Amino acid sequence: MDCQAEVNCGLHLVIQTSSLPEKNKVEFRLNKETSSFPGRLLQHDLERNYSSRQGDHINLVSSSMPSFPILQRSSEEKILYSDRLTLERQKLTVCPVIDGEEHLRLLNFQHNFITRIQNISNLQRLIFLDLYDNQIEEISGLSTLRSLRVLLLGKNRIKKISNLENLKSLDVLDLHGNQITKIENVNHLCALRVLNLARNLLSHVDNLTGLDSLTELNLRHNQITFVRDVDNLPCLQRLFLSFNNISNFESVCCLADSASLSDITFDGNPIAQESWYKHTVLQNMMQLRQLDMKRVTEEERRMASLVAKKEEEKKRESHKQSLLKEKKRLTINNVARKWDLQQHRVTSIATNQDRKDTDSPSQDSCQMDGSTISAFPEETGPLDPVLTNALQGLSVTDTHLVEVEGDTLSLYGSGALESLDRNWSVQTAGMVTTVSFTFIEFDEIVQVLPKLKMKFPNSLHLKFKETNLVMLQQFNALAQLRRIDQLTIDPQGNPVVNFTLWKYYVLFRLSHFSMQKINGTEVTQNDMIMAERLFGILAHVASSELPQYRVISILGDARKKQFRYLQETKGKKPGIVNEENNDSKRLVGENTNRAMLNYTTRDFYNEKLEEIKEKKKFCQMYIEDLVKEATEINKKNEALQKLWPQMFIELVRDAVIEIRSKNSYMKLCLQQITDQK
């Protein structure tokens, strides 16, 4: 049976589908209209010849294998269109066998259903091959086409770039609209000028080395997040990256190193929505003539330069702050390590002392156990490469840190306490309301509290972390400050917070401060009442049991007069003192009673102990000298008692002898008087 059909093409095809002659023929009449590729085919010098073709009359006769039809043209047609052949929109599923057409230079299979490239290996003079809009899944069958310069495989189903090894003369390669996920196997195409990979599945751009002639690269409508190797393309002029996933300039920074690039597009990317986008691109790519298909003006370049300078200054400041932050972190870690070593040493010494003498209590009231040792947590995380290089020369030998941030003065390590001797500006000192101590022995802090009161008069909030607060008595030292509204004792390194009643003791001992918060918790009136009930008797006992001279020595000069006032009014009758004085006496008495609860630091205690030892030694030597002198006096007295009777007799005898001759004695006396004159 014969079937004939008319299609709007310029070819008349006769297809014989069986071996029976004159049967099963299908005729196709192609008109003389030319086929164009608007918006798809890239400009090339071969297009002019391709677009000027005339209608062909072609016979496709079945071969011995029914799946491969054979193409035949008349001699007249071969003469008229000797170098080109168009088979577009023929509903072909396979490439036909083309015999006797070895001279073909242009072949068009557009808009068919071809799934595999085959039966064209004999066309070794072919320069232009168009397989746009088919169903090809793999690039193959091209190894013999060494003269091929234009290969159009757009809108197919290709997943991998392959089998292009012999196409070293290729000038244009169009693979847009496929399913390619990686750029590969193109490094040998040193003559390639145009590469179109738009509308694929690319996530990154690399492996472009060797494409030394490439001038145009189209990567629109992919999933690209970063670009590499573009700076290795010496002739690249146009790069189209529209509608991808590029979010920052760092991911495409290699573009700044390209000296030939003059036209680029980023529209449709997240980076194009940023306020700094245009200025950053123009500043880093001064050679650009067009950005996002718009000409770059000199005014835009000037503004980009100004904005870039501001950004650079901002970046330097940010880099500086990052360096300071990292240096702070490293310094704090140094302080923490030194603190831990110190605490381990203290623990070891305390353990050895306990082993030597378990019956004698330790004189060190700030002795620690191993549970109080802790390390400052180190921050981890990736650092900026530039910052990492800068940190290589950063000194991290500091063992203390002083930092003023806002209204907070932070001191890390015992060496930081020396900062209180600085000449702080009035503005800075007046601004500080919070003082934080970390990795510092509380006994060392006590010694600088008077300086703290003078240098920072507005400090209202004290924070203690890793300071060895181990007993309630240490809180007594805080009474010498001017004012405390808040107190924060971190459990880390301060075992005293494990005591149930420590907050009540603080409220009782520092009641004259009217404290508002302890560890972030509001202080209520009930808390004050409970503190008075628990520890009021303690203050009374402390003040009443001590002798007066001891009380006066404990009290400071400011309270000696108050105490003497109490002593003077103690014996008076109640009616003599008015009610106002009674209230004053009660208030002064409470403060004085609490003043008996003081704290002696370990160093001060050791100094006093040494002083007492020296005094004791001096007294002992003084007593020994007195005893020795008394002994000698007693011996002399005993000897005198033994000699005195004989001495008395001799004295009487001498006196009798001298006055026996009265005249001679008188003359002798007068002579002695005369001699004395």
XYZ file of C-alpha atoms in Angstrom:
677
model
C 0.000 0.000 0.000
C 1.279 3.475 -0.884
C 0.791 6.514 1.339
C 1.521 10.126 0.301
C 1.567 13.215 2.456
C 2.442 16.887 1.989
C 4.554 18.686 4.590
C 5.725 22.262 4.653
C 9.381 21.536 3.926
C 11.550 21.970 0.892
C 12.272 18.274 0.275
C 10.480 15.514 -1.627
C 11.241 12.266 0.156
C 10.416 8.829 -1.174
C 10.655 6.182 1.545
C 10.439 2.538 0.580
C 9.613 0.473 3.648
C 9.773 -2.987 2.075
C 11.616 -4.814 -0.677
C 8.595 -4.717 -3.042
C 9.235 -2.268 -5.909
C 6.908 0.649 -6.652
C 5.016 0.156 -3.373
C 4.906 1.629 0.133
C 6.273 5.008 -0.996
C 5.765 8.211 0.942
C 6.414 11.543 -0.814
C 7.323 14.753 1.060
C 7.321 18.040 -0.814
C 9.537 20.654 0.869
C 9.017 24.294 0.011
C 11.867 26.670 -0.671
C 11.562 28.599 2.580
C 14.762 28.875 4.528
C 15.065 27.630 8.107
C 16.289 30.086 10.747
C 17.364 29.658 14.391
C 16.467 32.910 16.138
C 17.736 33.183 19.716
C 19.315 29.740 19.583
C 22.029 29.481 16.939
C 25.143 31.446 17.771
C 26.712 33.715 15.124
C 29.104 31.861 12.921
C 30.550 32.346 9.470
C 29.029 29.073 8.218
C 25.447 30.129 8.915
C 25.249 32.300 5.819
C 25.823 29.335 3.565
C 23.490 27.201 5.637
C 20.573 29.675 5.561
C 20.725 30.187 1.765
C 19.937 26.591 0.795
C 17.298 25.735 -1.854
C 14.744 22.910 -1.842
C 15.962 19.348 -2.214
C 14.355 16.257 -3.753
C 15.458 13.257 -1.723
C 14.635 9.567 -1.801
C 14.949 7.491 1.389
C 15.021 3.823 0.446
C 15.011 1.068 3.056
C 18.214 -0.896 3.476
C 18.628 -4.545 4.281
C 18.022 -3.508 7.903
C 14.524 -1.993 7.996
C 15.409 0.392 10.919
C 17.940 2.439 8.850
C 16.467 4.127 5.737
C 18.867 5.039 2.921
C 18.920 8.594 1.576
C 19.183 9.093 -2.165
C 19.238 12.315 -4.177
C 19.104 12.855 -7.908
C 22.177 13.962 -9.809
C 20.605 17.317 -10.491
C 19.967 17.949 -6.805
C 23.464 16.889 -5.884
C 24.817 19.437 -8.298
C 22.570 22.249 -7.042
C 23.048 21.556 -3.291
C 26.235 19.602 -3.251
C 27.504 20.699 0.173
C 24.333 20.853 2.312
C 21.431 18.661 3.375
C 18.399 19.519 5.501
C 16.231 16.846 7.149
C 14.425 18.883 9.786
C 10.933 18.027 11.055
C 10.872 14.642 9.323
C 9.840 12.693 12.439
C 13.020 10.679 12.137
C 13.896 8.374 15.028
C 17.257 7.324 13.587
C 19.816 8.906 11.321
C 19.426 7.600 7.759
C 22.258 6.050 5.805
C 23.689 8.752 3.536
C 25.556 7.160 0.608
C 27.457 9.031 -2.041
C 27.378 12.301 -0.113
C 30.907 12.365 1.219
C 31.272 15.950 -0.011
C 28.598 17.264 2.414
C 29.701 20.185 4.608
C 26.398 21.064 6.285
C 23.849 18.635 7.764
C 20.627 19.544 9.578
C 18.548 17.106 11.688
C 16.558 19.695 13.666
C 13.237 18.882 15.358
C 13.202 15.118 14.969
C 13.109 12.237 17.436
C 16.604 10.863 16.915
C 17.978 9.081 19.983
C 21.491 8.281 18.784
C 24.061 9.848 16.462
C 25.033 7.287 13.833
C 25.479 6.583 10.093
C 27.398 9.835 9.466
C 30.952 8.587 10.016
C 31.561 8.651 6.245
C 30.924 12.416 6.046
C 34.488 13.346 6.883
C 34.232 16.766 5.200
C 31.301 17.796 7.373
C 31.780 21.218 9.003
C 28.315 22.035 10.360
C 26.131 19.468 12.179
C 22.803 20.497 13.693
C 20.937 18.008 15.892
C 18.895 20.569 17.840
C 15.654 19.383 19.477
C 16.004 15.617 19.365
C 16.149 12.896 22.014
C 19.867 12.123 22.022
C 21.162 10.806 25.376
C 24.865 10.404 24.581
C 27.387 12.132 22.361
C 28.768 9.447 20.030
C 29.500 8.592 16.392
C 31.605 11.720 15.775
C 35.123 10.344 16.002
C 35.726 10.478 12.220
C 34.421 14.030 11.734
C 37.789 15.696 12.234
C 36.803 18.730 10.136
C 33.687 19.521 12.150
C 33.637 23.140 13.354
C 30.053 23.662 14.509
C 28.195 21.101 16.616
C 24.676 22.002 17.742
C 23.188 19.554 20.254
C 20.855 21.841 22.159
C 17.564 20.633 23.637
C 18.386 16.937 23.895
C 18.802 14.534 26.832
C 22.579 14.467 27.113
C 23.882 13.915 30.670
C 27.639 13.949 30.099
C 30.093 15.691 27.799
C 32.125 12.915 26.150
C 33.559 11.496 22.918
C 34.840 14.808 21.565
C 38.485 13.783 21.531
C 38.941 13.958 17.750
C 37.032 17.209 17.194
C 40.053 19.427 17.699
C 38.892 21.899 15.053
C 35.568 22.521 16.776
C 34.727 26.231 16.848
C 31.167 26.291 18.261
C 29.700 23.790 20.704
C 26.067 24.228 21.682
C 24.835 21.921 24.478
C 22.109 24.084 26.006
C 18.900 22.563 27.308
C 20.365 19.191 28.305
C 20.950 17.439 31.664
C 24.693 17.981 32.051
C 25.905 18.247 35.680
C 29.648 18.753 35.164
C 31.994 20.462 32.740
C 34.479 17.828 31.565
C 36.345 16.403 28.589
C 36.678 19.755 26.794
C 40.240 20.736 27.748
C 41.610 19.583 24.391
C 39.337 21.892 22.366
C 41.944 24.612 22.009
C 40.197 26.123 18.923
C 36.754 26.373 20.522
C 35.453 29.971 20.524
C 31.833 29.572 21.679
C 30.511 27.201 24.352
C 26.823 27.196 25.255
C 25.835 25.239 28.389
C 22.721 27.190 29.323
C 19.746 25.451 30.941
C 21.620 22.443 32.281
C 22.174 21.141 35.820
C 25.602 22.620 36.549
C 26.313 23.472 40.204
C 29.835 24.840 39.723
C 32.155 25.982 36.977
C 35.694 24.611 36.713
C 37.924 22.400 34.569
C 38.176 25.016 31.814
C 41.937 24.983 31.342
C 43.048 24.438 27.761
C 40.217 26.437 26.147
C 42.671 29.096 25.010
C 40.481 30.401 22.147
C 37.179 30.592 24.011
C 35.617 34.059 23.680
C 32.020 33.387 24.731
C 30.678 31.162 27.540
C 26.934 30.919 28.164
C 25.939 29.423 31.515
C 22.490 30.930 32.012
C 19.752 29.092 33.895
C 21.824 26.553 35.824
C 22.335 25.981 39.558
C 25.840 27.432 39.777
C 27.081 28.569 43.216
C 30.755 29.231 42.467
C 33.050 29.762 39.483
C 36.701 28.744 39.034
C 39.338 28.615 36.295
C 37.736 31.428 34.276
C 40.815 33.566 34.865
C 42.784 30.912 32.925
C 40.886 31.684 29.714
C 43.048 34.291 27.935
C 40.528 35.229 25.203
C 37.225 35.123 27.090
C 35.208 38.293 26.433
C 31.590 37.399 27.189
C 30.362 35.385 30.161
C 26.670 34.894 30.858
C 25.805 33.730 34.389
C 22.220 34.950 34.635
C 19.703 33.035 36.759
C 21.973 30.894 38.897
C 22.571 30.624 42.674
C 25.576 32.932 43.093
C 25.162 34.755 46.426
C 28.515 36.491 47.051
C 31.410 37.882 45.080
C 33.932 35.608 46.827
C 32.450 32.623 44.960
C 33.318 34.242 41.616
C 36.405 36.192 42.695
C 38.507 34.563 39.957
C 36.671 36.797 37.472
C 38.557 39.789 38.861
C 41.802 38.238 37.563
C 40.558 37.964 33.985
C 42.129 40.675 31.830
C 40.072 39.966 28.694
C 36.529 39.782 30.098
C 34.431 42.755 28.940
C 30.803 41.590 29.138
C 29.211 39.692 32.012
C 25.713 39.091 33.400
C 24.644 38.232 36.961
C 20.962 39.170 36.795
C 18.640 36.590 38.341
C 21.213 35.610 41.002
C 20.886 36.360 44.743
C 24.012 38.518 44.492
C 22.221 40.909 42.130
C 19.750 41.779 44.908
C 22.473 43.086 47.233
C 22.967 46.834 47.603
C 26.722 46.496 47.143
C 26.468 44.274 44.048
C 27.131 46.719 41.237
C 29.812 48.699 43.059
C 31.676 45.569 44.098
C 31.648 44.039 40.609
C 32.791 47.249 38.923
C 35.513 47.887 41.475
C 36.961 44.403 41.109
C 36.484 44.182 37.334
C 37.612 47.539 36.011
C 37.873 46.239 32.431
C 34.115 45.580 32.090
C 32.261 47.402 29.337
C 28.856 45.859 29.944
C 27.198 44.532 33.072
C 23.884 42.714 32.796
C 23.641 43.806 29.135
C 23.960 47.496 30.072
C 26.887 49.739 29.199
C 29.037 50.772 32.144
C 29.459 54.560 32.440
C 32.392 56.492 33.878
C 30.137 57.908 36.593
C 29.256 54.381 37.684
C 32.944 53.506 37.845
C 33.667 56.595 39.957
C 30.849 55.802 42.393
C 31.986 52.186 42.552
C 35.477 53.364 43.469
C 34.160 55.577 46.289
C 31.927 52.858 47.680
C 34.754 50.338 47.421
C 37.027 52.595 49.477
C 34.396 52.844 52.191
C 33.885 49.088 52.090
C 37.628 48.543 52.338
C 37.834 50.793 55.390
C 34.910 48.955 56.921
C 36.544 45.631 56.124
C 39.832 46.733 57.712
C 37.993 47.813 60.836
C 36.126 44.520 60.929
C 39.414 42.656 60.439
C 40.957 44.650 63.259
C 38.052 43.831 65.549
C 38.329 40.156 64.606
C 42.026 40.200 65.472
C 41.319 41.841 68.811
C 38.556 39.358 69.523
C 40.791 36.405 68.693
C 43.645 37.831 70.724
C 41.245 38.242 73.635
C 40.150 34.617 73.293
C 43.726 33.332 73.195
C 44.755 35.519 76.124
C 41.822 34.324 78.225
C 42.743 30.739 77.396
C 46.302 31.441 78.549
C 44.961 32.905 81.789
C 42.708 29.876 82.230
C 45.589 27.436 81.745
C 47.770 29.315 84.193
C 44.900 29.357 86.690
C 44.362 25.613 86.372
C 48.059 24.896 86.862
C 48.035 27.090 89.944
C 44.970 25.349 91.357
C 46.441 21.902 90.709
C 49.574 23.003 92.540
C 47.550 24.314 95.494
C 45.558 21.102 95.633
C 48.718 18.997 95.540
C 50.324 20.997 98.363
C 47.190 20.767 100.460
C 47.018 17.004 99.920
C 50.640 16.541 100.981
C 50.082 18.617 104.113
C 47.055 16.532 105.018
C 49.083 13.355 104.658
C 51.892 14.680 106.848
C 49.733 15.935 109.661
C 46.056 15.029 109.632
C 45.464 16.411 113.127
C 46.639 19.999 112.548
C 44.173 22.289 110.762
C 45.467 24.188 107.743
C 46.297 27.839 108.273
C 45.263 28.571 104.664
C 41.635 29.509 104.808
C 41.390 29.591 101.003
C 42.474 25.993 100.440
C 40.853 24.396 97.402
C 39.872 20.898 96.473
C 40.010 19.397 93.013
C 36.355 20.035 92.327
C 36.942 23.750 91.997
C 39.337 23.443 89.094
C 37.883 24.346 85.731
C 39.024 25.535 82.362
C 37.692 28.442 80.385
C 35.784 27.036 77.378
C 37.543 27.620 74.101
C 35.542 28.832 71.126
C 35.896 26.674 68.049
C 34.991 27.258 64.479
C 36.581 28.077 61.137
C 38.465 31.366 60.803
C 38.834 33.590 57.785
C 42.042 32.647 55.872
C 43.342 36.223 55.991
C 42.634 36.347 59.716
C 44.332 32.990 60.191
C 47.488 34.266 58.493
C 47.451 37.399 60.626
C 47.112 35.328 63.795
C 50.274 33.378 62.996
C 52.317 36.345 64.181
C 49.949 37.244 67.036
C 51.488 37.179 70.490
C 49.579 34.915 72.834
C 51.967 35.032 75.783
C 49.913 37.505 77.803
C 48.703 36.099 81.113
C 46.230 38.825 81.987
C 43.639 40.950 80.238
C 41.920 44.255 81.014
C 38.872 45.178 78.968
C 36.371 48.021 79.180
C 33.273 47.267 77.148
C 30.373 49.640 77.626
C 29.837 50.078 81.367
C 31.724 46.882 82.298
C 35.344 46.588 83.398
C 36.540 42.990 82.989
C 39.726 41.791 84.675
C 41.253 38.399 83.795
C 44.249 37.096 85.715
C 45.965 38.535 88.768
C 48.186 40.780 86.639
C 45.088 42.712 85.568
C 44.742 44.143 89.083
C 47.725 46.376 88.368
C 45.524 48.286 85.931
C 43.822 49.934 88.892
C 46.998 51.984 89.336
C 46.591 53.552 85.899
C 45.522 57.140 85.370
C 41.997 56.393 84.162
C 40.175 59.253 82.499
C 37.313 60.760 84.455
C 34.863 59.895 81.683
C 35.889 56.235 81.462
C 36.053 55.756 85.224
C 32.684 57.406 85.714
C 31.100 55.247 83.034
C 32.048 51.928 84.670
C 29.249 50.526 86.824
C 30.085 46.804 86.623
C 33.399 45.205 87.552
C 34.044 41.554 86.662
C 36.851 39.461 88.193
C 37.851 36.176 86.521
C 40.730 33.797 87.321
C 41.918 35.952 90.238
C 42.342 34.864 93.859
C 39.798 36.632 96.065
C 42.521 37.428 98.577
C 44.332 39.404 95.864
C 41.118 41.216 95.002
C 40.628 42.239 98.636
C 43.935 44.104 98.591
C 42.830 46.380 95.718
C 39.271 47.091 96.899
C 40.286 50.503 98.333
C 41.752 51.432 94.923
C 38.608 50.199 93.224
C 36.500 52.421 95.465
C 38.605 55.454 94.591
C 39.168 54.872 90.861
C 35.632 53.757 89.963
C 33.260 55.535 92.349
C 30.143 54.560 90.359
C 30.728 50.804 90.425
C 27.536 49.177 91.670
C 27.743 45.608 90.373
C 30.512 43.108 91.183
C 30.974 39.794 89.392
C 33.201 36.965 90.583
C 34.099 33.900 88.503
C 36.927 31.477 89.308
C 38.035 33.554 92.313
C 38.216 30.898 95.060
C 35.371 32.172 97.199
C 35.249 29.248 99.598
C 33.840 30.599 102.894
C 31.338 33.141 104.150
C 33.960 35.122 106.027
C 35.388 36.373 102.712
C 32.265 38.441 102.032
C 33.177 40.615 105.032
C 35.886 42.258 102.932
C 33.303 43.780 100.562
C 32.006 45.996 103.366
C 34.807 48.503 102.761
C 33.401 49.518 99.367
C 31.287 52.607 98.886
C 28.202 50.888 97.494
C 27.043 47.606 95.997
C 23.618 47.223 94.370
C 24.185 43.855 92.675
C 26.432 40.911 93.390
C 27.002 37.976 91.024
C 28.916 34.911 92.241
C 29.413 32.368 89.471
C 29.317 28.758 90.742
C 32.341 27.995 88.565
C 35.389 28.217 90.797
C 33.462 29.577 93.818
C 32.428 26.698 96.121
C 30.841 29.113 98.616
C 27.650 29.151 96.522
C 27.095 25.539 97.549
C 26.312 26.775 101.078
C 22.573 27.019 101.626
C 22.672 30.275 103.601
C 25.343 32.190 101.720
C 22.910 34.710 100.225
C 21.410 35.467 103.647
C 24.860 36.030 105.093
C 25.694 38.470 102.296
C 22.458 40.369 102.934
C 23.179 40.483 106.671
C 26.824 41.489 106.472
C 26.303 44.044 103.694
C 22.931 45.298 104.888
C 24.137 48.915 104.857
C 24.324 48.703 101.033
C 20.580 47.871 100.694
C 21.464 45.370 97.982
C 18.904 44.942 95.189
C 19.968 41.736 93.403
C 22.081 38.683 94.140
C 22.881 36.419 91.174
C 20.143 38.131 89.197
C 17.425 37.521 91.796
C 15.602 40.447 93.382
C 16.148 40.907 97.130
C 12.886 41.133 99.089
C 12.078 42.482 102.528
C 11.471 38.926 103.731
C 15.013 38.050 102.690
C 16.374 40.889 104.840
C 14.296 39.791 107.840
C 15.431 36.179 107.462
C 19.081 37.279 107.197
C 18.769 39.293 110.441
C 17.171 36.370 112.258
C 19.841 33.917 111.119
C 22.979 35.980 111.756
C 21.981 38.840 114.093
C 23.168 36.960 117.172
C 26.515 36.342 115.490
C 27.264 40.057 115.280
C 26.180 40.587 118.903
C 28.494 37.842 120.140
C 31.366 39.149 118.026
C 31.085 42.663 119.481
C 30.330 41.761 123.103
C 32.936 39.073 123.686
C 35.927 41.000 122.419
C 37.885 43.279 124.785
C 37.643 46.977 124.124
C 41.236 47.402 122.913
C 40.705 44.599 120.408
C 37.460 46.123 119.152
C 39.077 49.533 118.652
C 41.994 47.977 116.764
C 39.566 46.196 114.435
C 37.444 49.272 113.789
C 38.717 51.872 111.391
C 39.349 55.470 112.378
C 35.954 56.471 111.026
C 34.175 54.216 113.522
C 36.323 54.639 116.612
C 34.444 57.778 117.581
C 31.138 55.979 117.085
C 32.260 53.150 119.321
C 33.502 55.539 122.015
C 30.191 57.329 121.836
C 28.498 54.032 122.625
C 30.839 53.446 125.532
C 30.198 56.912 126.941
C 26.410 56.668 126.733
C 26.269 53.106 128.058
C 26.251 54.203 131.739
C 23.814 57.120 131.402
C 20.208 56.955 132.470
C 17.617 56.375 129.737
C 15.918 59.707 130.384
C 19.016 61.745 129.640
C 19.217 60.699 125.950
C 16.338 61.759 123.696
C 14.493 59.540 121.237
C 16.465 60.743 118.228
C 19.721 59.800 119.879
C 18.261 56.394 120.727
C 17.550 55.727 117.033
C 21.014 56.943 116.104
C 22.577 54.752 118.793
C 20.665 51.695 117.542
C 21.729 52.245 113.944
C 25.363 52.890 114.861
C 25.351 49.847 117.096
C 24.144 47.556 114.304
C 26.805 48.773 111.881
C 29.478 48.510 114.588
C 28.412 45.000 115.495
C 28.694 43.945 111.874
C 32.082 45.641 111.649
C 33.357 43.073 114.135
C 32.853 40.477 111.392
C 35.919 41.193 109.313
C 38.154 39.166 107.031
C 41.898 38.771 107.107
C 43.464 37.655 103.870
C 45.952 34.861 103.739
C 48.862 37.160 102.861
C 47.925 39.626 105.602
C 47.582 36.741 108.045
C 51.011 35.435 107.057
C 52.489 38.908 107.435
C 50.924 39.241 110.890
C 52.134 35.771 111.772
C 55.687 36.674 110.775
C 55.418 39.926 112.711
C 54.202 38.063 115.795
C 57.031 35.578 115.450
C 59.563 38.402 115.257
C 58.028 40.139 118.283
C 57.994 36.895 120.173
C 61.609 36.292 119.350
C 62.515 39.836 120.405
C 60.616 39.488 123.683
C 62.273 36.179 124.382
C 65.728 37.634 123.810
C 64.851 40.708 125.907
C 63.647 38.536 128.819
C 66.724 36.378 128.547
C 68.929 39.474 128.750
C 66.964 40.751 131.782
C 67.246 37.392 133.530
C 70.935 37.240 132.791
C 71.475 40.761 134.122
C 69.420 40.034 137.253
C 71.419 36.889 137.843
C 74.660 38.796 137.705
C 73.306 41.446 140.046
C 72.229 38.784 142.489
C 75.651 37.177 142.372
C 77.291 40.518 143.065
C 74.933 41.118 145.974
C 75.760 37.756 147.496
C 79.452 38.474 147.157
C 78.964 41.883 148.752
C 77.165 40.360 151.695
C 80.094 38.069 152.303
C 82.718 40.824 152.014
C 80.844 43.584 153.796
C 81.797 42.762 157.456
C 85.500 42.748 156.701
C 85.117 45.833 154.522
C 83.326 47.631 157.382
C 86.083 46.789 159.844
C 88.703 48.060 157.454
C 86.756 51.275 156.883
C 86.504 51.927 160.657
C 90.170 51.116 161.147
C 91.244 53.484 158.380
C 89.061 56.247 159.769
C 90.500 55.854 163.298
C 94.020 55.890 161.955
C 93.418 59.007 159.888
C 91.911 61.089 162.753
C 94.365 59.878 165.412
C 96.509 63.027 164.907
C 94.016 65.832 164.730
C 96.429 68.509 163.494
C 97.916 66.313 160.794
C 94.419 65.298 159.597
C 93.297 68.919 159.377
C 96.362 69.897 157.387
C 95.816 66.989 155.027
C 92.186 67.981 154.446
C 93.142 71.621 153.855
C 95.795 70.511 151.375
C 93.276 68.420 149.445
C 90.861 71.350 149.295
C 93.621 73.638 148.037
C 94.604 71.131 145.369
C 91.051 70.837 144.129
C 90.857 74.607 143.610
